[in-house]
Protein backbone atom coordinates (compact mmCIF):
# COMPACT_ATOMS: atom_id res chain seq x y z
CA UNK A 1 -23.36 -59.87 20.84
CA UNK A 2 -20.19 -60.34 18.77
CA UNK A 3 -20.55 -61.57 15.27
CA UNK A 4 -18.51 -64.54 16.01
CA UNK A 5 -20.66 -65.50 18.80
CA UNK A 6 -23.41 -65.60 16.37
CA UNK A 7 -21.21 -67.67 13.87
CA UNK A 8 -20.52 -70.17 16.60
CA UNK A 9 -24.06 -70.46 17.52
CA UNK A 10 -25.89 -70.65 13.96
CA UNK A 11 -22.91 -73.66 13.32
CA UNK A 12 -24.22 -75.01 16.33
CA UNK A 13 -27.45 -74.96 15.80
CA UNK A 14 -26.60 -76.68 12.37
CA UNK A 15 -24.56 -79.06 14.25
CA UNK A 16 -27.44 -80.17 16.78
CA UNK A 17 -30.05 -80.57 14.24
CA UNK A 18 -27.47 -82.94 11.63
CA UNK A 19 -26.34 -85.17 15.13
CA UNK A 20 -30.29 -85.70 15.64
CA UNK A 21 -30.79 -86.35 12.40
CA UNK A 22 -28.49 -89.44 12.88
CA UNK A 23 -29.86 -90.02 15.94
CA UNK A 24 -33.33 -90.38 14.00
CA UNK A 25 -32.07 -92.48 11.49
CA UNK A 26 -29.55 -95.06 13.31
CA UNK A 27 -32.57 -96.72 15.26
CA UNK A 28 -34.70 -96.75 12.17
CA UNK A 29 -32.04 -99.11 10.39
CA UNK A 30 -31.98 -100.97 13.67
CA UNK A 31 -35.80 -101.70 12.72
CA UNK A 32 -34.76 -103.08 9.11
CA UNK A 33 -32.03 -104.74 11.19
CA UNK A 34 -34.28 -106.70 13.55
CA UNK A 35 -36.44 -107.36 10.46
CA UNK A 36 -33.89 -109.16 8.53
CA UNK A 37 -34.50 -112.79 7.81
CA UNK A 38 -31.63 -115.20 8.58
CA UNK A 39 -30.78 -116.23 5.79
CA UNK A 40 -30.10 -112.76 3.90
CA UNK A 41 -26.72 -112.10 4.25
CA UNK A 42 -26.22 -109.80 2.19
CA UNK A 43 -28.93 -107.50 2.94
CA UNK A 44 -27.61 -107.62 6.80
CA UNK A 45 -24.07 -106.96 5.50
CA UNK A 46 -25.31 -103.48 3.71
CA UNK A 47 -27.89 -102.28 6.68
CA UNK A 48 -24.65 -103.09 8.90
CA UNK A 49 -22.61 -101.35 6.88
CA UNK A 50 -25.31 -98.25 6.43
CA UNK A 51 -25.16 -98.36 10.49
CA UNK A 52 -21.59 -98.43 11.15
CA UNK A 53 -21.15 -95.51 8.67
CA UNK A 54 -24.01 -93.21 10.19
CA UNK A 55 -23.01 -93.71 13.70
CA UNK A 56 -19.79 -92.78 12.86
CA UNK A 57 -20.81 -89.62 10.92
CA UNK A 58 -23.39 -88.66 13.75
CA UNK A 59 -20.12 -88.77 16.44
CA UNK A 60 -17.91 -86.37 14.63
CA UNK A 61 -21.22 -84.41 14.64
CA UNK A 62 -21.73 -84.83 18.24
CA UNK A 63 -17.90 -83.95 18.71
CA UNK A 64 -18.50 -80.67 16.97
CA UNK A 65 -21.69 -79.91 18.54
CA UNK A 66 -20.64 -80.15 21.87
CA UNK A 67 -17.46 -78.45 21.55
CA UNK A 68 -19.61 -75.50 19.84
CA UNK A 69 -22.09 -75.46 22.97
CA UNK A 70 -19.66 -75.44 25.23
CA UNK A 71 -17.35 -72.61 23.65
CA UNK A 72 -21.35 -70.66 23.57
CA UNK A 73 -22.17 -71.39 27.61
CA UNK A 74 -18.42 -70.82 28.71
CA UNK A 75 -17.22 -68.11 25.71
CA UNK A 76 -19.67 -65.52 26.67
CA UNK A 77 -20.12 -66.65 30.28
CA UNK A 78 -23.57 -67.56 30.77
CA UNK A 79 -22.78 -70.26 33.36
CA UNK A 80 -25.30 -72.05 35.74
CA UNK A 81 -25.88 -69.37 38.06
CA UNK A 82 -28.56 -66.98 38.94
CA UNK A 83 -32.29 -66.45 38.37
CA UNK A 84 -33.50 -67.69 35.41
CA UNK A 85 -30.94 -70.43 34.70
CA UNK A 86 -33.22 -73.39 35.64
CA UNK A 87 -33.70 -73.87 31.82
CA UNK A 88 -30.13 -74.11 31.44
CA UNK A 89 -30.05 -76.85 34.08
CA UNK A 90 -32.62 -79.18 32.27
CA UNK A 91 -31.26 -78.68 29.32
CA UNK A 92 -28.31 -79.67 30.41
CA UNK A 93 -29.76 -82.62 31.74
CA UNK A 94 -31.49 -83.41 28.60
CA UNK A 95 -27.86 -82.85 26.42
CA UNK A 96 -26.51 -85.81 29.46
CA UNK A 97 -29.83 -88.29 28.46
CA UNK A 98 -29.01 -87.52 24.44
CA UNK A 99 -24.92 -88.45 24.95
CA UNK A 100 -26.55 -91.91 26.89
CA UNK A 101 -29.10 -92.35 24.08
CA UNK A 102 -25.90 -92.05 21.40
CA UNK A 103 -24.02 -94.30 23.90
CA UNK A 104 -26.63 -97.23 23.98
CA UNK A 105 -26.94 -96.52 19.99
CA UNK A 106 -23.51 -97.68 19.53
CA UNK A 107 -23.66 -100.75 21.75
CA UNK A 108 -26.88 -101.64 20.04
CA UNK A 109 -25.28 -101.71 16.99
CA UNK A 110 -22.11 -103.76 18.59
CA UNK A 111 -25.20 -106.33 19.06
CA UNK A 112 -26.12 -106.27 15.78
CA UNK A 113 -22.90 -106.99 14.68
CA UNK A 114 -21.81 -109.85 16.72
CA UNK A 115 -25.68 -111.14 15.97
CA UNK A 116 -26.69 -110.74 19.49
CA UNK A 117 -29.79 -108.73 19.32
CA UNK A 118 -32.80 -110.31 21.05
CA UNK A 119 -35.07 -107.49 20.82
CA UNK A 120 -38.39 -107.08 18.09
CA UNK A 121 -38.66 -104.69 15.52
CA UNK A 122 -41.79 -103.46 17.68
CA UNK A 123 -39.55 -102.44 20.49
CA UNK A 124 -37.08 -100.82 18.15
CA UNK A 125 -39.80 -98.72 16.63
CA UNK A 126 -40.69 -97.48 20.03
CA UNK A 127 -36.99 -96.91 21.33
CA UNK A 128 -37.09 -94.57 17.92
CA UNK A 129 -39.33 -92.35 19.26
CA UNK A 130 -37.09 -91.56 22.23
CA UNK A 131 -34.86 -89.35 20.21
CA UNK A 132 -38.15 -87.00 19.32
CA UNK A 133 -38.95 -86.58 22.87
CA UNK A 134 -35.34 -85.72 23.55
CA UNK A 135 -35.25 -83.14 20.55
CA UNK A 136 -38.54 -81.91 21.31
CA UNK A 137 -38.12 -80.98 24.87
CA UNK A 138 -34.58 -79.58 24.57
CA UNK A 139 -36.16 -77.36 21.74
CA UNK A 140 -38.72 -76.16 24.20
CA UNK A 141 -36.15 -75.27 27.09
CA UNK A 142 -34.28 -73.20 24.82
CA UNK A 143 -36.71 -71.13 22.90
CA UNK A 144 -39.28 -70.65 26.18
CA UNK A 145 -37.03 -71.16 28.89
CA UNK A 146 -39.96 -71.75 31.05
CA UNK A 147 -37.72 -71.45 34.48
């Protein structure tokens, strides 16, 4: 393997874990969100703000990470093909469910801010779980590669 290869895959790595990181975080401020009494502005206004500024940050992370995964899969030619790729094909999957999980992040917080959420803290805390399954299982496809 080439060193920069190895560069481009430790900065992924690095990439992956700070986007999920976000991805942890955003729906946990959508809990304080749904929490929020009506009448405190200005607490709304700074979890809002907090929100807005972390999903932002966690794009330009997703940006970077998937630009880095993709130069890794089509840089050194790995592709889709042949035995013992089926791993690659999940994850792959999993990477598609993670972009839609960002996705309905950012209209959930486009709900938030035109005060259209109908939806408890209770569910929120269970949505939050969703990115741990997601980062769990892509974690086990890539260091097993059980198929």
């Amino acid at each position: 393997m080439s060193s920069s290869y190895l560069w481009v895959k430790a900065l992924h790595i690095v990439f992956v874990a700070s986007w999920f990181a976000g991805l942890f975080y955003l729906p946990r401020i959508f809990v304080n969100l749904a929490m929020v009494a009506p009448d405190s502005h200005a607490e709304r206004e700074r979890l809002l703000l907090m929100a807005r500024k972390l999903d932002r940050f966690a794009t330009g992370l997703m940006v970077i990470a998937l630009a880095s995964g993709l130069w890794l899969w089509l840089g050194v030619g790995i592709g889709l093909g042949g035995p013992g790729n089926g791993w690659m094909h999940a994850k792959l999957t999993l990477v598609l469910g993670v972009l839609a999980f960002h996705h309905v992040n950012h209209r959930i917080l486009g709900g938030f801010e035109r005060s259209a959420n109908r939806r408890t803290h209770t569910w929120f805390r269970v949505y939050n779980e969703v990115s741990v399954l997601l980062f769990a299982a892509i974690v086990v496809l890539v260091v097993v590669k059980p198929f």
